[in-house]
Each structure stands twice: as C-alpha cells, then as structure tokens.
Amino acid sequence: MAFSEPIDFTSLRVKMVNDQIIARGIKDRQVIAAMEKVPRHLFISESLWHYAYDDCPLPIGEGQTISQPYMVAIMTQSLELKGGERVLEIGTGSGYQAAVLAEVARELFTIERIPVLAERARKVLLELGYTNISFRTGDGSRGWPEEAPFDGIIVTAGAPEVPRSLKFQLREGGRLVIPTGPRYTQTLYKLTRRGDHFVEEDITGCVFVPLVGDFGWEEG
C-alpha cells in the first residue's frame, strides 16, 4: 500500500504507550520502555502499518495474530523481570512479544510450531539486532526441557489447562503466564512455583488462538 505521506511511527508508539499501556495501569518501567522502543509495525504486513499501534490484535497469516499491545504489556509485566532472567516463550508468532521480552530479559528462548511464521519472525528479530534470542520450530506445549529451568515462561496461545510439562520447567520462584480455558475464551493466569506447588493468580479475561500440541488442543 502506498501512502501519500510518511507515517510518524515514533509518535504513534508514544501515544500507544500513554493511552493503552500506562493509562490501564502498567507500571513496570522496563516494560514501558520496551513498548516505546519496539517497532510493532515491522512485525506485520506493510498493508496494515496504518493500524500497527491500534488497540487490537492484527492478522499475521496462517490463522494467527499479533497480540493487542496491552496484552503484551500485562503478560510481560506479570513475569516480574528484573533484567537477568532466562525466559521461555511458547508461540513466537509475529516475533513482537519476543522482541519486548528480549528488551527486558537477559536471554530468551522462543518456540513456534508454524515454520513460515518461525522463519519470518527470526528474520525480523535478527535484522533488528537481537542477539539474546534462541529459536526453535516445533511443539511448544512440550517446552524446551534441555534448557530448563527458566525464571519465566510465557504462553501466547490458549490452553485447555496448564501443561504440566511447562510448570516443572520453572525454577523455584519462577513465574508462568498463560491463558487457559475453553477454546474461544480464556482467563490469563500467573503461576509462581513454590517447590512442587504453584501459587495461582487470576490476571484478566482474554481471547487467544489455541495452543496446539501434545499438551494443548488437537489441530483443527
């Protein structure tokens, strides 16, 4: 799509953060700084750039979406990252959430089951200069056991229940942020590991694409 005049993405990002992120109660300064920095428009088709900083998810192909900016912010804030953590992301998707996490965490491991999305996200993230991200294509519901334990795990797809495979890849005190519930509407939860027990906190209602895999939904 050709535009008659260039889009001021920096101003749109600042407005997004002020109106959608800070105004809704996000207080973590690292998360706010990451949201102000990461160019969301580069993770979607150029034909959608005019909508890149709107308060909504957007399609990225293959039946998947880039999450609403506020959802990215609240999920990242819920991990309570300080900057030195190793984090696992299930569902790379567009790569936008991965970029925000990579701004805050020391090291990010991200898994995407759809090869074309995985490669596209990897290309954008590498072009943006992220060197602290490791990529894998496959069933994210299984996690990444050989790199466990993680300080935080974030799941960007809705699961019928919290996969046991992910819970026990958390280190002591680590946090898992995941939407669970019926296929078309979920609740976002934060689980904190305390030994073999997990303290569960209800964050907000949400709607995500399904987590497909051995410990999620069946395809279709």
XYZ file of C-alpha atoms in Angstrom:
220
model
C 0.000 0.000 0.000
C 1.335 3.436 -0.927
C 0.821 6.319 1.478
C 0.586 9.995 0.498
C 2.833 10.983 3.407
C 5.141 9.062 5.750
C 3.738 7.653 8.985
C 5.265 9.003 12.204
C 5.677 5.635 13.922
C 7.574 7.093 16.883
C 4.683 9.405 17.773
C 2.192 6.598 17.305
C 4.222 4.384 19.653
C 4.365 7.074 22.329
C 0.610 7.619 22.039
C 0.016 3.844 22.217
C 2.057 3.559 25.400
C 0.387 6.558 27.053
C -3.205 5.731 26.062
C -3.208 1.920 26.048
C -0.431 0.874 28.430
C 0.175 3.448 31.170
C -3.466 4.569 31.300
C -4.504 0.954 32.012
C -2.188 0.589 34.965
C 1.053 -0.852 33.591
C 3.761 0.472 35.934
C 6.882 -1.591 35.164
C 9.334 0.948 33.739
C 11.292 -1.688 31.808
C 8.128 -2.923 30.115
C 7.046 0.619 29.276
C 10.490 1.417 27.831
C 10.415 -1.764 25.724
C 6.953 -0.959 24.372
C 8.135 2.553 23.484
C 11.149 1.156 21.626
C 9.990 -1.958 19.726
C 8.623 -1.114 16.226
C 5.385 -3.118 16.167
C 4.729 -2.207 12.536
C 7.750 -4.199 11.362
C 6.163 -7.418 12.635
C 3.083 -7.133 10.389
C 2.352 -6.743 6.696
C 3.099 -3.275 5.305
C -0.536 -3.106 4.165
C -1.530 -2.967 7.860
C 1.015 -0.390 9.006
C -1.656 2.279 9.483
C -3.192 0.027 12.172
C 0.074 -1.083 13.777
C -0.371 0.882 17.015
C -4.129 0.485 17.363
C -5.668 -1.108 20.450
C -6.306 -4.517 18.899
C -4.719 -7.728 17.649
C -3.972 -7.963 13.928
C -3.695 -10.904 11.499
C -0.236 -12.189 10.575
C -1.287 -15.095 8.348
C -1.627 -18.838 8.949
C -4.692 -18.176 11.134
C -2.542 -16.424 13.762
C -2.452 -12.891 15.174
C -0.111 -10.332 16.711
C -1.436 -9.653 20.210
C -3.073 -6.417 21.344
C -0.325 -4.141 22.750
C -1.885 -4.037 26.226
C -1.933 -7.844 26.394
C 1.768 -7.945 25.510
C 2.467 -5.404 28.251
C 0.440 -7.055 31.007
C 1.834 -10.515 30.240
C 5.393 -9.197 30.279
C 4.836 -7.222 33.487
C 3.357 -10.313 35.144
C 6.682 -12.139 34.756
C 8.212 -9.541 37.132
C 11.521 -9.497 35.270
C 14.478 -7.562 36.655
C 16.828 -7.977 33.697
C 18.979 -11.008 34.440
C 16.479 -13.779 33.730
C 16.233 -16.638 31.259
C 12.734 -16.728 29.753
C 10.879 -19.251 27.584
C 8.206 -18.058 25.160
C 5.708 -20.531 23.716
C 4.338 -19.209 20.427
C 6.756 -16.871 18.644
C 4.059 -15.806 16.182
C 4.989 -12.441 14.681
C 8.007 -12.058 16.976
C 6.704 -8.854 18.593
C 6.241 -10.309 22.068
C 9.684 -11.906 21.734
C 11.238 -8.504 20.991
C 9.620 -6.948 24.069
C 10.815 -9.844 26.233
C 14.327 -9.661 24.774
C 14.485 -5.983 25.777
C 13.866 -6.910 29.415
C 15.266 -10.425 29.965
C 18.899 -11.491 29.709
C 18.138 -14.460 27.460
C 15.019 -15.582 25.592
C 14.156 -18.997 24.172
C 11.175 -18.941 21.808
C 9.287 -21.778 20.083
C 6.886 -21.575 17.121
C 5.103 -24.571 15.600
C 4.368 -22.997 12.172
C 7.599 -22.944 10.128
C 6.741 -19.976 7.887
C 5.944 -17.784 10.913
C 9.014 -19.006 12.784
C 11.316 -18.083 9.905
C 9.666 -14.711 9.303
C 9.899 -13.751 12.990
C 13.500 -14.940 13.204
C 14.444 -12.810 10.189
C 12.855 -9.641 11.606
C 14.324 -10.135 15.071
C 17.823 -10.724 13.720
C 17.535 -7.706 11.426
C 16.596 -5.618 14.473
C 19.818 -6.753 16.134
C 18.575 -9.104 18.863
C 21.397 -11.459 19.802
C 19.939 -12.845 23.036
C 17.213 -14.960 21.427
C 17.369 -18.704 20.678
C 14.788 -20.084 18.207
C 13.111 -23.445 17.817
C 10.387 -24.706 15.484
C 8.142 -27.399 16.939
C 5.557 -28.265 19.568
C 5.758 -25.509 22.153
C 3.428 -27.278 24.558
C 6.354 -29.565 25.393
C 8.551 -26.622 26.365
C 12.329 -26.711 25.966
C 13.417 -29.197 28.652
C 17.121 -29.264 27.800
C 17.365 -25.521 28.521
C 15.256 -25.634 31.703
C 14.858 -24.392 34.334
C 13.575 -20.944 33.362
C 12.954 -17.878 35.501
C 9.825 -17.154 33.484
C 7.627 -18.840 30.897
C 5.067 -17.001 28.778
C 2.486 -18.754 26.595
C 0.898 -16.722 23.810
C -1.854 -19.212 22.954
C -4.838 -20.510 24.903
C -4.525 -23.940 26.535
C -7.338 -26.142 27.876
C -5.341 -26.381 31.120
C -1.852 -25.514 32.310
C 0.548 -28.073 30.784
C 2.419 -29.977 33.476
C 5.327 -30.101 31.020
C 5.742 -26.320 31.385
C 5.100 -25.977 35.125
C 8.047 -28.158 36.030
C 10.412 -26.342 33.667
C 10.193 -23.331 36.004
C 12.897 -22.781 38.563
C 11.941 -22.185 42.214
C 10.174 -18.816 42.433
C 9.777 -18.652 38.663
C 6.559 -17.447 37.055
C 4.428 -18.926 34.279
C 1.948 -16.627 32.488
C -0.631 -18.487 30.425
C -4.202 -18.148 29.121
C -6.320 -21.211 29.867
C -9.955 -22.167 29.436
C -12.360 -23.030 26.590
C -11.068 -22.841 23.037
C -12.581 -19.436 22.240
C -12.333 -17.559 25.549
C -9.794 -17.853 28.350
C -8.543 -16.376 31.600
C -4.959 -15.199 31.862
C -3.206 -16.715 34.894
C 0.132 -16.248 36.614
C 1.552 -19.274 38.421
C 4.514 -18.935 40.771
C 6.489 -22.052 41.666
C 6.913 -22.856 45.359
C 8.601 -26.245 45.468
C 6.195 -28.738 43.896
C 3.266 -26.361 44.446
C 2.146 -23.417 42.330
C 0.510 -20.240 43.603
C -2.118 -19.211 41.041
C -3.285 -15.658 40.352
C -6.117 -14.638 38.021
C -4.991 -11.640 35.904
C -7.705 -10.887 33.316
C -10.079 -12.329 30.749
C -8.678 -12.781 27.250
C -9.051 -14.495 23.880
C -6.053 -16.181 22.237
C -5.594 -18.561 19.334
C -5.433 -22.180 20.559
C -2.251 -23.778 21.893
C -1.914 -26.753 19.545
C 0.263 -29.654 20.622
C 0.636 -32.751 22.758
C -0.217 -30.785 25.919
C -2.700 -28.428 24.289
C -5.525 -28.683 21.772
C -5.618 -31.034 18.813
C -5.121 -29.308 15.467
C -8.431 -28.154 13.956
